[in-house]
Amino acid sequence: MKVKNKKNVAKAISAISKTHKIKRNKIKRLTDKKGKKKKISKKALIEVGLKNDKKKPKAKVESTQSIVNDSLVKLTNISYKGAPESSTPSLYKEQKKVDGDKTPVSFIKRMKDKLKGARFRYLNEQFYSSSSQEALLYFKKEPSAFKAYHNGYMQQVIQWPVKPLSVIIKQIKPILKKSNVNSPVVVADFGCGDAKLARTFPKVKIHSFDLVAVNQYVTAGDMAHTSLANGSVDIAVFCLSLMGTNLQSFIKEANRVLKTGGLMKIAEVESRFDNINTFIDSLVKYGFEKTKLDQTIEMFVFMDFKKTQDISKTALKKKLPVLELKPCIYKKR
């Protein structure tokens, strides 16, 4: 605005001051008497020229669904070890592996293993609550049951800190090495399983007995009644095989087939004995004398006996004590 004289300049300054005064008054009305600012509306700020009326452009925000979809794509594009090949990406969880097996164990296989373990524990309990004759009849009707029991038993053996049969093999190895054609050492393995003893010493005459023959080394039948001749055996072995309600029949049979002075070796789970000395004292009445007792190996007891008397002729006349051991119940794993 052009100002030609001082009077007009004064009028212009007065007009500008008046305009600012009006604005200041408007702002003043927006505050209270104590000087505290009230909440000023956006409209009021625009009116006094303290806020721009122009609107900012809205930022583009991705939807939650879009974020979730992108995350899933990233996850499914990850290559998991052992995942099946497929053109369509898929999530695959690596399964637990069995020792020595490089392939994942499927859910179905794990369930089958649990069922096998359950069946083994059931059969094991039946062994301890029935006689050897009853067990033999059962396995003749259900031959697959023995295979299930044997497989379950072998799974248990793997987890033991020591293998009882391996201990026995180490102990009798020096004796068996002396066996020859002119002076053979004859062994009877009662409850042999897969006849590992006979397979370890193929040149030694070892008679292996069990309820079912899992291979050519095993003679199937009731080990309380074998076809061996009286006094024809040098060593009788019971490795975790004193099972059933008639285990005294096994000891009688061992006494019958052993030569006088022959060796009977017993390995059992330690928890099966209420009192080991009571068990040993009972075996004395069955014609045996204890020569060794080893309780130093974890979980197991190892006993050696020498046959001192033939009880085959006196067994019916003399009352023999009942031999009992507690069942060996395997825990669920």
mmCIF file of C-alpha atoms in Angstrom, residues 7-197:
data_model
loop_
_atom_site.group_PDB
_atom_site.id
_atom_site.type_symbol
_atom_site.label_atom_id
_atom_site.label_comp_id
_atom_site.label_asym_id
_atom_site.label_seq_id
_atom_site.Cartn_x
_atom_site.Cartn_y
_atom_site.Cartn_z
ATOM 1 C CA LYS A 7 -1.202 11.328 8.092
ATOM 2 C CA ASN A 8 -1.944 8.413 5.870
ATOM 3 C CA VAL A 9 1.026 6.492 7.381
ATOM 4 C CA ALA A 10 -0.425 7.002 10.846
ATOM 5 C CA LYS A 11 -3.819 5.749 9.673
ATOM 6 C CA ALA A 12 -2.221 2.631 8.158
ATOM 7 C CA ILE A 13 -0.298 1.851 11.348
ATOM 8 C CA SER A 14 -3.451 2.310 13.385
ATOM 9 C CA ALA A 15 -5.372 -0.097 11.082
ATOM 10 C CA ILE A 16 -2.678 -2.764 11.369
ATOM 11 C CA SER A 17 -2.520 -2.385 15.165
ATOM 12 C CA LYS A 18 -6.299 -2.645 15.356
ATOM 13 C CA THR A 19 -6.237 -5.879 13.330
ATOM 14 C CA HIS A 20 -3.595 -7.422 15.612
ATOM 15 C CA LYS A 21 -5.488 -6.261 18.664
ATOM 16 C CA ILE A 22 -8.599 -8.092 17.470
ATOM 17 C CA LYS A 23 -6.546 -11.277 16.996
ATOM 18 C CA ARG A 24 -4.974 -10.923 20.445
ATOM 19 C CA ASN A 25 -8.402 -10.463 22.003
ATOM 20 C CA LYS A 26 -9.634 -13.620 20.312
ATOM 21 C CA ILE A 27 -6.687 -15.591 21.677
ATOM 22 C CA LYS A 28 -7.183 -14.083 25.129
ATOM 23 C CA ARG A 29 -10.778 -15.285 25.206
ATOM 24 C CA LEU A 30 -9.476 -18.800 24.687
ATOM 25 C CA THR A 31 -7.625 -18.692 28.045
ATOM 26 C CA ASP A 32 -9.068 -18.605 31.550
ATOM 27 C CA LYS A 33 -8.507 -15.983 34.209
ATOM 28 C CA LYS A 34 -5.639 -17.943 35.830
ATOM 29 C CA GLY A 35 -3.716 -18.076 32.565
ATOM 30 C CA LYS A 36 -4.251 -21.816 32.007
ATOM 31 C CA LYS A 37 -4.826 -22.741 28.406
ATOM 32 C CA LYS A 38 -8.015 -24.489 27.524
ATOM 33 C CA LYS A 39 -8.205 -27.064 24.811
ATOM 34 C CA ILE A 40 -8.163 -25.038 21.625
ATOM 35 C CA SER A 41 -10.129 -26.423 18.743
ATOM 36 C CA LYS A 42 -8.650 -26.842 15.323
ATOM 37 C CA LYS A 43 -11.268 -24.445 13.926
ATOM 38 C CA ALA A 44 -10.258 -21.642 16.331
ATOM 39 C CA LEU A 45 -6.571 -22.024 15.513
ATOM 40 C CA ILE A 46 -7.326 -21.795 11.808
ATOM 41 C CA GLU A 47 -9.478 -18.707 12.409
ATOM 42 C CA VAL A 48 -6.666 -16.755 14.090
ATOM 43 C CA GLY A 49 -4.173 -17.907 11.476
ATOM 44 C CA LEU A 50 -2.127 -20.230 13.704
ATOM 45 C CA LYS A 51 -2.948 -23.457 11.830
ATOM 46 C CA ASN A 52 -2.957 -24.310 8.168
ATOM 47 C CA ASP A 53 -6.285 -25.426 6.732
ATOM 48 C CA LYS A 54 -4.651 -27.752 4.205
ATOM 49 C CA LYS A 55 -5.180 -31.516 4.832
ATOM 50 C CA LYS A 56 -2.213 -33.937 4.850
ATOM 51 C CA PRO A 57 -2.470 -36.945 2.532
ATOM 52 C CA LYS A 58 -3.308 -40.187 4.360
ATOM 53 C CA ALA A 59 -0.470 -42.755 4.679
ATOM 54 C CA LYS A 60 -1.083 -46.078 2.959
ATOM 55 C CA VAL A 61 -1.378 -48.833 5.609
ATOM 56 C CA GLU A 62 -1.205 -52.541 4.718
ATOM 57 C CA SER A 63 -4.067 -54.643 6.051
ATOM 58 C CA THR A 64 -3.468 -57.209 8.817
ATOM 59 C CA GLN A 65 -4.533 -59.971 6.474
ATOM 60 C CA SER A 66 -1.857 -58.919 3.973
ATOM 61 C CA ILE A 67 0.839 -59.005 6.693
ATOM 62 C CA VAL A 68 -0.270 -62.477 7.850
ATOM 63 C CA ASN A 69 -0.277 -63.790 4.293
ATOM 64 C CA ASP A 70 3.237 -62.459 3.654
ATOM 65 C CA SER A 71 4.485 -64.076 6.888
ATOM 66 C CA LEU A 72 3.003 -67.442 5.922
ATOM 67 C CA VAL A 73 4.643 -67.254 2.511
ATOM 68 C CA LYS A 74 8.020 -66.634 4.162
ATOM 69 C CA LEU A 75 7.484 -69.551 6.572
ATOM 70 C CA THR A 76 6.391 -72.021 3.938
ATOM 71 C CA ASN A 77 9.295 -71.104 1.690
ATOM 72 C CA ILE A 78 11.776 -72.269 4.357
ATOM 73 C CA SER A 79 13.405 -75.594 3.453
ATOM 74 C CA TYR A 80 13.058 -78.040 6.364
ATOM 75 C CA LYS A 81 15.374 -81.035 6.587
ATOM 76 C CA GLY A 82 13.488 -84.157 5.687
ATOM 77 C CA ALA A 83 10.494 -82.311 4.206
ATOM 78 C CA PRO A 84 8.744 -84.179 1.398
ATOM 79 C CA GLU A 85 9.349 -82.816 -2.074
ATOM 80 C CA SER A 86 6.321 -80.968 -3.331
ATOM 81 C CA SER A 87 5.536 -78.138 -5.733
ATOM 82 C CA THR A 88 3.300 -76.626 -3.071
ATOM 83 C CA PRO A 89 5.209 -75.166 -0.080
ATOM 84 C CA SER A 90 4.282 -76.858 3.188
ATOM 85 C CA LEU A 91 5.371 -76.779 6.819
ATOM 86 C CA TYR A 92 7.151 -79.907 7.997
ATOM 87 C CA LYS A 93 8.256 -80.648 11.547
ATOM 88 C CA GLU A 94 11.338 -82.838 11.861
ATOM 89 C CA GLN A 95 10.529 -85.937 13.917
ATOM 90 C CA LYS A 96 12.526 -87.646 16.636
ATOM 91 C CA LYS A 97 15.247 -89.956 15.335
ATOM 92 C CA VAL A 98 16.243 -93.428 16.437
ATOM 93 C CA ASP A 99 19.949 -94.017 17.180
ATOM 94 C CA GLY A 100 21.726 -95.061 14.021
ATOM 95 C CA ASP A 101 18.810 -94.101 11.790
ATOM 96 C CA LYS A 102 19.207 -91.032 9.603
ATOM 97 C CA THR A 103 15.552 -90.875 8.549
ATOM 98 C CA PRO A 104 12.830 -89.184 10.631
ATOM 99 C CA VAL A 105 10.661 -91.520 12.689
ATOM 100 C CA SER A 106 7.056 -91.230 11.600
ATOM 101 C CA PHE A 107 4.154 -90.814 13.996
ATOM 102 C CA ILE A 108 2.801 -94.234 13.003
ATOM 103 C CA LYS A 109 6.128 -95.929 13.779
ATOM 104 C CA ARG A 110 6.301 -94.289 17.211
ATOM 105 C CA MET A 111 2.800 -95.511 17.975
ATOM 106 C CA LYS A 112 3.688 -99.027 16.820
ATOM 107 C CA ASP A 113 6.746 -99.010 19.090
ATOM 108 C CA LYS A 114 4.577 -98.009 22.049
ATOM 109 C CA LEU A 115 2.139 -100.810 21.272
ATOM 110 C CA LYS A 116 5.023 -103.284 21.048
ATOM 111 C CA GLY A 117 6.296 -102.117 24.423
ATOM 112 C CA ALA A 118 2.842 -102.444 25.961
ATOM 113 C CA ARG A 119 2.445 -105.957 24.563
ATOM 114 C CA PHE A 120 5.878 -106.966 25.860
ATOM 115 C CA ARG A 121 5.036 -105.767 29.384
ATOM 116 C CA TYR A 122 1.739 -107.676 29.271
ATOM 117 C CA LEU A 123 3.404 -110.915 28.121
ATOM 118 C CA ASN A 124 6.149 -110.462 30.693
ATOM 119 C CA GLU A 125 3.584 -110.283 33.490
ATOM 120 C CA GLN A 126 1.878 -113.411 32.147
ATOM 121 C CA PHE A 127 5.177 -115.296 32.282
ATOM 122 C CA TYR A 128 5.562 -114.652 35.991
ATOM 123 C CA SER A 129 1.971 -115.549 36.839
ATOM 124 C CA SER A 130 1.780 -118.864 34.945
ATOM 125 C CA SER A 131 3.701 -122.131 34.795
ATOM 126 C CA SER A 132 6.124 -123.077 32.046
ATOM 127 C CA GLN A 133 3.631 -125.669 30.749
ATOM 128 C CA GLU A 134 0.913 -123.025 30.418
ATOM 129 C CA ALA A 135 3.310 -120.626 28.683
ATOM 130 C CA LEU A 136 4.362 -123.346 26.240
ATOM 131 C CA LEU A 137 0.743 -124.101 25.292
ATOM 132 C CA TYR A 138 0.035 -120.413 24.808
ATOM 133 C CA PHE A 139 2.973 -119.863 22.460
ATOM 134 C CA LYS A 140 2.065 -122.931 20.439
ATOM 135 C CA LYS A 141 -1.294 -121.297 19.751
ATOM 136 C CA GLU A 142 0.183 -117.792 19.339
ATOM 137 C CA PRO A 143 3.719 -118.144 17.896
ATOM 138 C CA SER A 144 3.846 -114.436 16.980
ATOM 139 C CA ALA A 145 3.461 -113.539 20.669
ATOM 140 C CA PHE A 146 6.881 -114.976 21.493
ATOM 141 C CA LYS A 147 8.470 -112.903 18.736
ATOM 142 C CA ALA A 148 6.789 -109.805 20.181
ATOM 143 C CA TYR A 149 8.071 -110.698 23.647
ATOM 144 C CA HIS A 150 11.595 -111.373 22.390
ATOM 145 C CA ASN A 151 11.764 -108.080 20.452
ATOM 146 C CA GLY A 152 10.500 -106.145 23.474
ATOM 147 C CA TYR A 153 13.017 -107.876 25.709
ATOM 148 C CA MET A 154 15.890 -106.954 23.383
ATOM 149 C CA GLN A 155 14.803 -103.306 23.497
ATOM 150 C CA GLN A 156 15.057 -103.450 27.283
ATOM 151 C CA VAL A 157 18.508 -105.082 27.171
ATOM 152 C CA ILE A 158 19.884 -102.210 25.082
ATOM 153 C CA GLN A 159 19.144 -99.790 27.916
ATOM 154 C CA TRP A 160 20.856 -101.817 30.655
ATOM 155 C CA PRO A 161 24.214 -100.625 32.020
ATOM 156 C CA VAL A 162 25.576 -104.166 31.664
ATOM 157 C CA LYS A 163 24.481 -107.302 29.780
ATOM 158 C CA PRO A 164 24.238 -110.265 32.234
ATOM 159 C CA LEU A 165 24.869 -112.867 29.542
ATOM 160 C CA SER A 166 28.023 -111.033 28.460
ATOM 161 C CA VAL A 167 29.271 -111.320 32.051
ATOM 162 C CA ILE A 168 28.557 -115.072 32.114
ATOM 163 C CA ILE A 169 30.255 -115.568 28.734
ATOM 164 C CA LYS A 170 33.375 -113.833 30.019
ATOM 165 C CA GLN A 171 33.381 -115.983 33.165
ATOM 166 C CA ILE A 172 33.039 -119.373 31.471
ATOM 167 C CA LYS A 173 35.210 -118.619 28.446
ATOM 168 C CA PRO A 174 38.400 -120.035 30.057
ATOM 169 C CA ILE A 175 36.546 -123.289 30.830
ATOM 170 C CA LEU A 176 35.091 -123.640 27.338
ATOM 171 C CA LYS A 177 38.485 -123.055 25.747
ATOM 172 C CA LYS A 178 39.636 -126.308 27.331
ATOM 173 C CA SER A 179 36.858 -128.247 25.612
ATOM 174 C CA ASN A 180 38.063 -130.779 23.046
ATOM 175 C CA VAL A 181 37.005 -134.011 21.406
ATOM 176 C CA ASN A 182 38.564 -136.213 24.079
ATOM 177 C CA SER A 183 37.316 -134.068 26.985
ATOM 178 C CA PRO A 184 34.286 -132.054 25.829
ATOM 179 C CA VAL A 185 32.623 -129.468 28.045
ATOM 180 C CA VAL A 186 28.829 -129.731 27.736
ATOM 181 C CA VAL A 187 26.592 -126.749 28.544
ATOM 182 C CA ALA A 188 22.825 -126.495 29.042
ATOM 183 C CA ASP A 189 21.429 -122.975 28.525
ATOM 184 C CA PHE A 190 17.968 -122.821 30.133
ATOM 185 C CA GLY A 191 15.791 -120.034 28.710
ATOM 186 C CA CYS A 192 18.327 -119.161 26.025
ATOM 187 C CA GLY A 193 16.336 -116.618 23.971
ATOM 188 C CA ASP A 194 18.183 -116.364 20.663
ATOM 189 C CA ALA A 195 20.967 -118.713 21.852
ATOM 190 C CA LYS A 196 23.735 -116.121 21.953
ATOM 191 C CA LEU A 197 25.815 -118.421 24.160
#
